[in-house]
Amino acid sequence: MTTGPDYDVIVAGGGTAGVAAAVGAAREGARVLLLERHGCLGGAAAVRNVLTLCGLYTLGDDMTPVVGGIGAEVVAALEDRSAITGPQRFRGVFSSFEPEAMKLVLDQLVAGAGVDTRFGCHVSAATRDGDRITGVTFSDHGGDTSVTARAFVDCTGEGDLAHLGGASTRYGNTDGVNLGTLGTRFGGIPADVTVTAQQIAEAIGDIGFAPGTVTKDRCVIVRLPGSADMVLYLASADYDPRDAASLSRAEMDARRQAWAYLDAIRTIPGCARAYLVSTGPEIGTRESRHLNARRQFTWADIEARASHDDTIALGAWAAEWHDRGSYASSFDYPPEKAAYEIPLSCLHSVDTPNLFCAGRLADGDRKGGAAIRVMGTAMATGQAAGVAAALVAQDAFDPAEVRARLRQGGALLSVQDLS
Ligand SMILES: Cc1cc2nc3c(=O)[nH]c(=O)nc-3n(C[C@H](O)[C@H](O)[C@H](O)COP(=O)(O)OP(=O)(O)OC[C@H]3O[C@@H](n4cnc5c(N)ncnc54)[C@H](O)[C@@H]3O)c2cc1C
């Protein structure tokens, strides 16, 4: 075991939440280590073909932006490269982007903030002293390295750091765990060919697959900026992402389904030359562990349009639920399709004061969690968790101070900020 340097803040996981957390902490003066098991940043945006940013705008006719700060910087940098469209509408409001541009933009963001970023590093263990996490071990091709820090942010989506560090976590919620789906990118569909969800459903029906061949027949259709590619979220599987055997079966079954969907798509007018550009490369896990936090964010909070003393971000997405039993999807809008407030306490561990989380790991009930997991919101909760962790490292943690620093960093914190 090698021993590495000491940091103020360690962020595990370099998805949209982890990047925002690392940059947010570094801009507060913290020495930050960001550990990512893949060779690029972006998480689902880079390795799961999730190529639309949701949660950036309210869902009403006004489409008001609700994410400032680092999330807005990412959008602006993508716009500079003409690598993002939108906002567009399909049930919700979203912006589709080019994943290669996203990877570069995130690389530049962490480099500009001075974050020590390490790829190919799997967080595989953590140490604890009393109620605090003290260090993590990551594995790379050189073996195991242990590093210490004063504060931690778990942005792994699976809650690996929290789980390994002995913090209280749970898997999904007692009333369900959102379904996992393989984001699949199809090419060879000219930009002037319009493909509708109805056409895809009919093509799947007409082909007459044997029962069990495919799982879903309807989803959002994502057209990428200026390309002949479209991304579909159809091939789904009921699996446990914490268990490699279960995950591997799901990956193989979803890839098999992707080829069956290709057969159906090729029967749609204009799509005869369609081909598979990429599957995933990983299946997309919508929900796994949650950190058990000081407060759970609930759908009732959204319905009540609750205001919190420690609001650190605004959400706008709906409770988007994909059922594991029936494979059916539902989309429950927030009241008046308006923004709602998200408290810091749903990102702060209930039993480990120097641990925060962000992104899909945030503590939410079935519908509350399903609303705040999306990537636009993940950048907002990530920035907040990073700033909070930096203040813990300075022994200066105070939710009011976190809010003040976030405001200085351009974050939007209250629905009044929007009017
Ligand atoms: C099929 C599907 C469709 C979706 N559609 C949309 C959409 O259209 N728009 C939208 O905004 N959101 C969408 N979402 C939700 C969104 O993708 C996630 O909620 C979001 O990516 C969460 O961000 P995150 O940073 O918390 O997690 P992730 O994006 O999952 O990132 C986690 C990162 O942690 C890394 N990691 C994990 N474990 C370790 C470890 N032990 N050590 C080191 N690194 C580790 C991973 O490699 C990854 O890079 C969709 C999700 C799925 C599955």
PDB file of N, CA and C in Angstrom, residues 196-268:
ATOM      1  N   THR A 196     -40.622   9.483 -34.785  1.00  0.00           N
ATOM      2  CA  THR A 196     -41.439   9.769 -33.594  1.00  0.00           C
ATOM      3  C   THR A 196     -41.481   8.551 -32.676  1.00  0.00           C
ATOM      4  N   ALA A 197     -41.838   8.829 -31.415  1.00  0.00           N
ATOM      5  CA  ALA A 197     -41.976   7.732 -30.444  1.00  0.00           C
ATOM      6  C   ALA A 197     -43.046   6.748 -30.910  1.00  0.00           C
ATOM      7  N   GLN A 198     -44.110   7.287 -31.521  1.00  0.00           N
ATOM      8  CA  GLN A 198     -45.196   6.433 -32.010  1.00  0.00           C
ATOM      9  C   GLN A 198     -44.686   5.488 -33.107  1.00  0.00           C
ATOM     10  N   GLN A 199     -43.862   6.019 -34.024  1.00  0.00           N
ATOM     11  CA  GLN A 199     -43.319   5.167 -35.103  1.00  0.00           C
ATOM     12  C   GLN A 199     -42.472   4.037 -34.524  1.00  0.00           C
ATOM     13  N   ILE A 200     -41.684   4.373 -33.523  1.00  0.00           N
ATOM     14  CA  ILE A 200     -40.823   3.336 -32.928  1.00  0.00           C
ATOM     15  C   ILE A 200     -41.684   2.266 -32.262  1.00  0.00           C
ATOM     16  N   ALA A 201     -42.707   2.697 -31.515  1.00  0.00           N
ATOM     17  CA  ALA A 201     -43.581   1.722 -30.846  1.00  0.00           C
ATOM     18  C   ALA A 201     -44.261   0.824 -31.882  1.00  0.00           C
ATOM     19  N   GLU A 202     -44.728   1.431 -32.979  1.00  0.00           N
ATOM     20  CA  GLU A 202     -45.399   0.625 -34.011  1.00  0.00           C
ATOM     21  C   GLU A 202     -44.426  -0.332 -34.696  1.00  0.00           C
ATOM     22  N   ALA A 203     -43.194   0.145 -34.951  1.00  0.00           N
ATOM     23  CA  ALA A 203     -42.196  -0.726 -35.595  1.00  0.00           C
ATOM     24  C   ALA A 203     -41.877  -1.929 -34.715  1.00  0.00           C
ATOM     25  N   ILE A 204     -41.783  -1.679 -33.405  1.00  0.00           N
ATOM     26  CA  ILE A 204     -41.504  -2.782 -32.477  1.00  0.00           C
ATOM     27  C   ILE A 204     -42.681  -3.762 -32.480  1.00  0.00           C
ATOM     28  N   GLY A 205     -43.911  -3.212 -32.479  1.00  0.00           N
ATOM     29  CA  GLY A 205     -45.098  -4.079 -32.515  1.00  0.00           C
ATOM     30  C   GLY A 205     -45.173  -4.878 -33.799  1.00  0.00           C
ATOM     31  N   ASP A 206     -44.916  -4.213 -34.936  1.00  0.00           N
ATOM     32  CA  ASP A 206     -45.077  -4.864 -36.240  1.00  0.00           C
ATOM     33  C   ASP A 206     -44.087  -5.997 -36.457  1.00  0.00           C
ATOM     34  N   ILE A 207     -42.905  -5.880 -35.837  1.00  0.00           N
ATOM     35  CA  ILE A 207     -41.873  -6.881 -36.122  1.00  0.00           C
ATOM     36  C   ILE A 207     -42.215  -8.230 -35.461  1.00  0.00           C
ATOM     37  N   GLY A 208     -43.049  -8.172 -34.428  1.00  0.00           N
ATOM     38  CA  GLY A 208     -43.521  -9.419 -33.815  1.00  0.00           C
ATOM     39  C   GLY A 208     -42.439 -10.185 -33.074  1.00  0.00           C
ATOM     40  N   PHE A 209     -41.721  -9.502 -32.203  1.00  0.00           N
ATOM     41  CA  PHE A 209     -40.683 -10.168 -31.406  1.00  0.00           C
ATOM     42  C   PHE A 209     -41.306 -11.247 -30.516  1.00  0.00           C
ATOM     43  N   ALA A 210     -40.538 -12.298 -30.241  1.00  0.00           N
ATOM     44  CA  ALA A 210     -40.968 -13.297 -29.257  1.00  0.00           C
ATOM     45  C   ALA A 210     -41.033 -12.630 -27.887  1.00  0.00           C
ATOM     46  N   PRO A 211     -41.958 -13.080 -27.004  1.00  0.00           N
ATOM     47  CA  PRO A 211     -42.058 -12.469 -25.667  1.00  0.00           C
ATOM     48  C   PRO A 211     -40.690 -12.464 -24.974  1.00  0.00           C
ATOM     49  N   GLY A 212     -40.377 -11.334 -24.321  1.00  0.00           N
ATOM     50  CA  GLY A 212     -39.115 -11.225 -23.581  1.00  0.00           C
ATOM     51  C   GLY A 212     -37.942 -10.732 -24.414  1.00  0.00           C
ATOM     52  N   THR A 213     -38.155 -10.570 -25.734  1.00  0.00           N
ATOM     53  CA  THR A 213     -37.026 -10.137 -26.571  1.00  0.00           C
ATOM     54  C   THR A 213     -36.625  -8.708 -26.231  1.00  0.00           C
ATOM     55  N   VAL A 214     -37.625  -7.820 -26.062  1.00  0.00           N
ATOM     56  CA  VAL A 214     -37.338  -6.434 -25.676  1.00  0.00           C
ATOM     57  C   VAL A 214     -38.216  -6.060 -24.487  1.00  0.00           C
ATOM     58  N   THR A 215     -37.874  -4.951 -23.825  1.00  0.00           N
ATOM     59  CA  THR A 215     -38.567  -4.599 -22.580  1.00  0.00           C
ATOM     60  C   THR A 215     -39.508  -3.412 -22.731  1.00  0.00           C
ATOM     61  N   LYS A 216     -39.086  -2.350 -23.428  1.00  0.00           N
ATOM     62  CA  LYS A 216     -39.919  -1.145 -23.546  1.00  0.00           C
ATOM     63  C   LYS A 216     -40.179  -0.848 -25.020  1.00  0.00           C
ATOM     64  N   ASP A 217     -41.242  -0.108 -25.308  1.00  0.00           N
ATOM     65  CA  ASP A 217     -41.463   0.258 -26.714  1.00  0.00           C
ATOM     66  C   ASP A 217     -41.581   1.768 -26.897  1.00  0.00           C
ATOM     67  N   ARG A 218     -41.305   2.542 -25.853  1.00  0.00           N
ATOM     68  CA  ARG A 218     -41.525   3.993 -25.944  1.00  0.00           C
ATOM     69  C   ARG A 218     -40.529   4.725 -25.036  1.00  0.00           C
ATOM     70  N   CYS A 219     -39.945   5.801 -25.552  1.00  0.00           N
ATOM     71  CA  CYS A 219     -39.053   6.616 -24.721  1.00  0.00           C
ATOM     72  C   CYS A 219     -38.846   7.953 -25.415  1.00  0.00           C
ATOM     73  N   VAL A 220     -38.146   8.865 -24.733  1.00  0.00           N
ATOM     74  CA  VAL A 220     -37.756  10.124 -25.351  1.00  0.00           C
ATOM     75  C   VAL A 220     -36.796   9.814 -26.508  1.00  0.00           C
ATOM     76  N   ILE A 221     -36.864  10.624 -27.570  1.00  0.00           N
ATOM     77  CA  ILE A 221     -35.939  10.468 -28.698  1.00  0.00           C
ATOM     78  C   ILE A 221     -34.999  11.663 -28.693  1.00  0.00           C
ATOM     79  N   VAL A 222     -33.725  11.404 -28.571  1.00  0.00           N
ATOM     80  CA  VAL A 222     -32.748  12.483 -28.502  1.00  0.00           C
ATOM     81  C   VAL A 222     -32.011  12.570 -29.828  1.00  0.00           C
ATOM     82  N   ARG A 223     -32.125  13.711 -30.483  1.00  0.00           N
ATOM     83  CA  ARG A 223     -31.355  13.973 -31.705  1.00  0.00           C
ATOM     84  C   ARG A 223     -30.152  14.810 -31.316  1.00  0.00           C
ATOM     85  N   LEU A 224     -28.949  14.410 -31.693  1.00  0.00           N
ATOM     86  CA  LEU A 224     -27.757  15.138 -31.279  1.00  0.00           C
ATOM     87  C   LEU A 224     -27.500  16.324 -32.198  1.00  0.00           C
ATOM     88  N   PRO A 225     -26.877  17.386 -31.649  1.00  0.00           N
ATOM     89  CA  PRO A 225     -26.681  18.610 -32.435  1.00  0.00           C
ATOM     90  C   PRO A 225     -26.025  18.316 -33.784  1.00  0.00           C
ATOM     91  N   GLY A 226     -26.711  18.656 -34.876  1.00  0.00           N
ATOM     92  CA  GLY A 226     -26.139  18.590 -36.219  1.00  0.00           C
ATOM     93  C   GLY A 226     -25.649  17.230 -36.666  1.00  0.00           C
ATOM     94  N   SER A 227     -26.200  16.116 -36.149  1.00  0.00           N
ATOM     95  CA  SER A 227     -25.679  14.812 -36.552  1.00  0.00           C
ATOM     96  C   SER A 227     -26.804  13.917 -37.071  1.00  0.00           C
ATOM     97  N   ALA A 228     -26.412  12.769 -37.619  1.00  0.00           N
ATOM     98  CA  ALA A 228     -27.381  11.795 -38.101  1.00  0.00           C
ATOM     99  C   ALA A 228     -27.634  10.730 -37.035  1.00  0.00           C
ATOM    100  N   ASP A 229     -27.372  11.077 -35.800  1.00  0.00           N
ATOM    101  CA  ASP A 229     -27.496  10.107 -34.705  1.00  0.00           C
ATOM    102  C   ASP A 229     -28.707  10.421 -33.825  1.00  0.00           C
ATOM    103  N   MET A 230     -29.277   9.368 -33.279  1.00  0.00           N
ATOM    104  CA  MET A 230     -30.303   9.563 -32.249  1.00  0.00           C
ATOM    105  C   MET A 230     -30.039   8.581 -31.114  1.00  0.00           C
ATOM    106  N   VAL A 231     -30.415   9.002 -29.909  1.00  0.00           N
ATOM    107  CA  VAL A 231     -30.216   8.161 -28.728  1.00  0.00           C
ATOM    108  C   VAL A 231     -31.579   7.777 -28.181  1.00  0.00           C
ATOM    109  N   LEU A 232     -31.720   6.490 -27.852  1.00  0.00           N
ATOM    110  CA  LEU A 232     -32.967   5.977 -27.285  1.00  0.00           C
ATOM    111  C   LEU A 232     -32.676   5.268 -25.969  1.00  0.00           C
ATOM    112  N   TYR A 233     -33.645   5.352 -25.059  1.00  0.00           N
ATOM    113  CA  TYR A 233     -33.517   4.700 -23.749  1.00  0.00           C
ATOM    114  C   TYR A 233     -34.607   3.631 -23.660  1.00  0.00           C
ATOM    115  N   LEU A 234     -34.352   2.489 -24.295  1.00  0.00           N
ATOM    116  CA  LEU A 234     -35.360   1.434 -24.373  1.00  0.00           C
ATOM    117  C   LEU A 234     -34.926   0.160 -23.633  1.00  0.00           C
ATOM    118  N   ALA A 235     -33.741  -0.329 -23.941  1.00  0.00           N
ATOM    119  CA  ALA A 235     -33.305  -1.644 -23.425  1.00  0.00           C
ATOM    120  C   ALA A 235     -33.111  -1.568 -21.920  1.00  0.00           C
ATOM    121  N   SER A 236     -33.988  -2.170 -21.170  1.00  0.00           N
ATOM    122  CA  SER A 236     -33.986  -2.023 -19.719  1.00  0.00           C
ATOM    123  C   SER A 236     -33.795  -3.368 -19.030  1.00  0.00           C
ATOM    124  N   ALA A 237     -33.446  -3.302 -17.750  1.00  0.00           N
ATOM    125  CA  ALA A 237     -33.214  -4.542 -16.997  1.00  0.00           C
ATOM    126  C   ALA A 237     -33.418  -4.277 -15.512  1.00  0.00           C
ATOM    127  N   ASP A 238     -33.911  -5.295 -14.835  1.00  0.00           N
ATOM    128  CA  ASP A 238     -34.100  -5.235 -13.388  1.00  0.00           C
ATOM    129  C   ASP A 238     -32.888  -5.911 -12.760  1.00  0.00           C
ATOM    130  N   TYR A 239     -31.981  -5.126 -12.184  1.00  0.00           N
ATOM    131  CA  TYR A 239     -30.736  -5.692 -11.652  1.00  0.00           C
ATOM    132  C   TYR A 239     -30.314  -4.914 -10.418  1.00  0.00           C
ATOM    133  N   ASP A 240     -29.314  -5.443  -9.739  1.00  0.00           N
ATOM    134  CA  ASP A 240     -28.761  -4.777  -8.557  1.00  0.00           C
ATOM    135  C   ASP A 240     -27.352  -4.297  -8.910  1.00  0.00           C
ATOM    136  N   PRO A 241     -27.149  -2.980  -9.055  1.00  0.00           N
ATOM    137  CA  PRO A 241     -25.845  -2.478  -9.501  1.00  0.00           C
ATOM    138  C   PRO A 241     -24.716  -2.727  -8.510  1.00  0.00           C
ATOM    139  N   ARG A 242     -25.053  -3.115  -7.285  1.00  0.00           N
ATOM    140  CA  ARG A 242     -24.002  -3.392  -6.293  1.00  0.00           C
ATOM    141  C   ARG A 242     -23.419  -4.778  -6.456  1.00  0.00           C
ATOM    142  N   ASP A 243     -24.063  -5.604  -7.296  1.00  0.00           N
ATOM    143  CA  ASP A 243     -23.680  -7.020  -7.413  1.00  0.00           C
ATOM    144  C   ASP A 243     -23.180  -7.276  -8.842  1.00  0.00           C
ATOM    145  N   ALA A 244     -21.888  -7.576  -8.989  1.00  0.00           N
ATOM    146  CA  ALA A 244     -21.281  -7.709 -10.323  1.00  0.00           C
ATOM    147  C   ALA A 244     -21.974  -8.774 -11.163  1.00  0.00           C
ATOM    148  N   ALA A 245     -22.416  -9.871 -10.542  1.00  0.00           N
ATOM    149  CA  ALA A 245     -23.059 -10.935 -11.320  1.00  0.00           C
ATOM    150  C   ALA A 245     -24.391 -10.434 -11.891  1.00  0.00           C
ATOM    151  N   SER A 246     -25.168  -9.765 -11.060  1.00  0.00           N
ATOM    152  CA  SER A 246     -26.455  -9.235 -11.505  1.00  0.00           C
ATOM    153  C   SER A 246     -26.241  -8.165 -12.577  1.00  0.00           C
ATOM    154  N   LEU A 247     -25.274  -7.277 -12.346  1.00  0.00           N
ATOM    155  CA  LEU A 247     -24.979  -6.198 -13.292  1.00  0.00           C
ATOM    156  C   LEU A 247     -24.528  -6.774 -14.638  1.00  0.00           C
ATOM    157  N   SER A 248     -23.705  -7.792 -14.608  1.00  0.00           N
ATOM    158  CA  SER A 248     -23.172  -8.362 -15.858  1.00  0.00           C
ATOM    159  C   SER A 248     -24.282  -8.997 -16.691  1.00  0.00           C
ATOM    160  N   ARG A 249     -25.201  -9.689 -16.028  1.00  0.00           N
ATOM    161  CA  ARG A 249     -26.341 -10.270 -16.762  1.00  0.00           C
ATOM    162  C   ARG A 249     -27.151  -9.154 -17.426  1.00  0.00           C
ATOM    163  N   ALA A 250     -27.342  -8.059 -16.672  1.00  0.00           N
ATOM    164  CA  ALA A 250     -28.133  -6.947 -17.211  1.00  0.00           C
ATOM    165  C   ALA A 250     -27.434  -6.312 -18.402  1.00  0.00           C
ATOM    166  N   GLU A 251     -26.127  -6.097 -18.304  1.00  0.00           N
ATOM    167  CA  GLU A 251     -25.366  -5.487 -19.418  1.00  0.00           C
ATOM    168  C   GLU A 251     -25.537  -6.336 -20.686  1.00  0.00           C
ATOM    169  N   MET A 252     -25.358  -7.650 -20.551  1.00  0.00           N
ATOM    170  CA  MET A 252     -25.427  -8.533 -21.730  1.00  0.00           C
ATOM    171  C   MET A 252     -26.837  -8.578 -22.295  1.00  0.00           C
ATOM    172  N   ASP A 253     -27.828  -8.645 -21.419  1.00  0.00           N
ATOM    173  CA  ASP A 253     -29.202  -8.721 -21.907  1.00  0.00           C
ATOM    174  C   ASP A 253     -29.602  -7.421 -22.594  1.00  0.00           C
ATOM    175  N   ALA A 254     -29.175  -6.284 -22.028  1.00  0.00           N
ATOM    176  CA  ALA A 254     -29.540  -4.991 -22.635  1.00  0.00           C
ATOM    177  C   ALA A 254     -28.842  -4.832 -23.988  1.00  0.00           C
ATOM    178  N   ARG A 255     -27.591  -5.272 -24.104  1.00  0.00           N
ATOM    179  CA  ARG A 255     -26.901  -5.184 -25.408  1.00  0.00           C
ATOM    180  C   ARG A 255     -27.602  -6.051 -26.454  1.00  0.00           C
ATOM    181  N   ARG A 256     -28.045  -7.241 -26.023  1.00  0.00           N
ATOM    182  CA  ARG A 256     -28.797  -8.098 -26.951  1.00  0.00           C
ATOM    183  C   ARG A 256     -30.062  -7.377 -27.412  1.00  0.00           C
ATOM    184  N   GLN A 257     -30.750  -6.730 -26.480  1.00  0.00           N
ATOM    185  CA  GLN A 257     -31.966  -5.986 -26.840  1.00  0.00           C
ATOM    186  C   GLN A 257     -31.662  -4.856 -27.835  1.00  0.00           C
ATOM    187  N   ALA A 258     -30.519  -4.195 -27.653  1.00  0.00           N
ATOM    188  CA  ALA A 258     -30.184  -3.063 -28.533  1.00  0.00           C
ATOM    189  C   ALA A 258     -30.176  -3.509 -29.996  1.00  0.00           C
ATOM    190  N   TRP A 259     -29.672  -4.714 -30.273  1.00  0.00           N
ATOM    191  CA  TRP A 259     -29.650  -5.219 -31.656  1.00  0.00           C
ATOM    192  C   TRP A 259     -31.063  -5.503 -32.157  1.00  0.00           C
ATOM    193  N   ALA A 260     -31.932  -5.970 -31.276  1.00  0.00           N
ATOM    194  CA  ALA A 260     -33.320  -6.208 -31.677  1.00  0.00           C
ATOM    195  C   ALA A 260     -34.004  -4.869 -31.997  1.00  0.00           C
ATOM    196  N   TYR A 261     -33.747  -3.847 -31.171  1.00  0.00           N
ATOM    197  CA  TYR A 261     -34.320  -2.521 -31.463  1.00  0.00           C
ATOM    198  C   TYR A 261     -33.813  -2.001 -32.805  1.00  0.00           C
ATOM    199  N   LEU A 262     -32.543  -2.287 -33.123  1.00  0.00           N
ATOM    200  CA  LEU A 262     -32.006  -1.840 -34.421  1.00  0.00           C
ATOM    201  C   LEU A 262     -32.810  -2.463 -35.564  1.00  0.00           C
ATOM    202  N   ASP A 263     -33.125  -3.737 -35.435  1.00  0.00           N
ATOM    203  CA  ASP A 263     -33.934  -4.404 -36.475  1.00  0.00           C
ATOM    204  C   ASP A 263     -35.259  -3.663 -36.672  1.00  0.00           C
ATOM    205  N   ALA A 264     -35.881  -3.267 -35.559  1.00  0.00           N
ATOM    206  CA  ALA A 264     -37.174  -2.567 -35.655  1.00  0.00           C
ATOM    207  C   ALA A 264     -36.991  -1.187 -36.280  1.00  0.00           C
ATOM    208  N   ILE A 265     -35.981  -0.461 -35.858  1.00  0.00           N
ATOM    209  CA  ILE A 265     -35.764   0.913 -36.358  1.00  0.00           C
ATOM    210  C   ILE A 265     -35.513   0.899 -37.868  1.00  0.00           C
ATOM    211  N   ARG A 266     -34.825  -0.117 -38.359  1.00  0.00           N
ATOM    212  CA  ARG A 266     -34.515  -0.165 -39.803  1.00  0.00           C
ATOM    213  C   ARG A 266     -35.765  -0.293 -40.671  1.00  0.00           C
ATOM    214  N   THR A 267     -36.902  -0.648 -40.053  1.00  0.00           N
ATOM    215  CA  THR A 267     -38.146  -0.760 -40.831  1.00  0.00           C
ATOM    216  C   THR A 267     -38.862   0.588 -40.943  1.00  0.00           C
ATOM    217  N   ILE A 268     -38.405   1.614 -40.222  1.00  0.00           N
ATOM    218  CA  ILE A 268     -39.051   2.938 -40.267  1.00  0.00           C
ATOM    219  C   ILE A 268     -38.562   3.679 -41.514  1.00  0.00           C
TER     220      ILE A 268
END
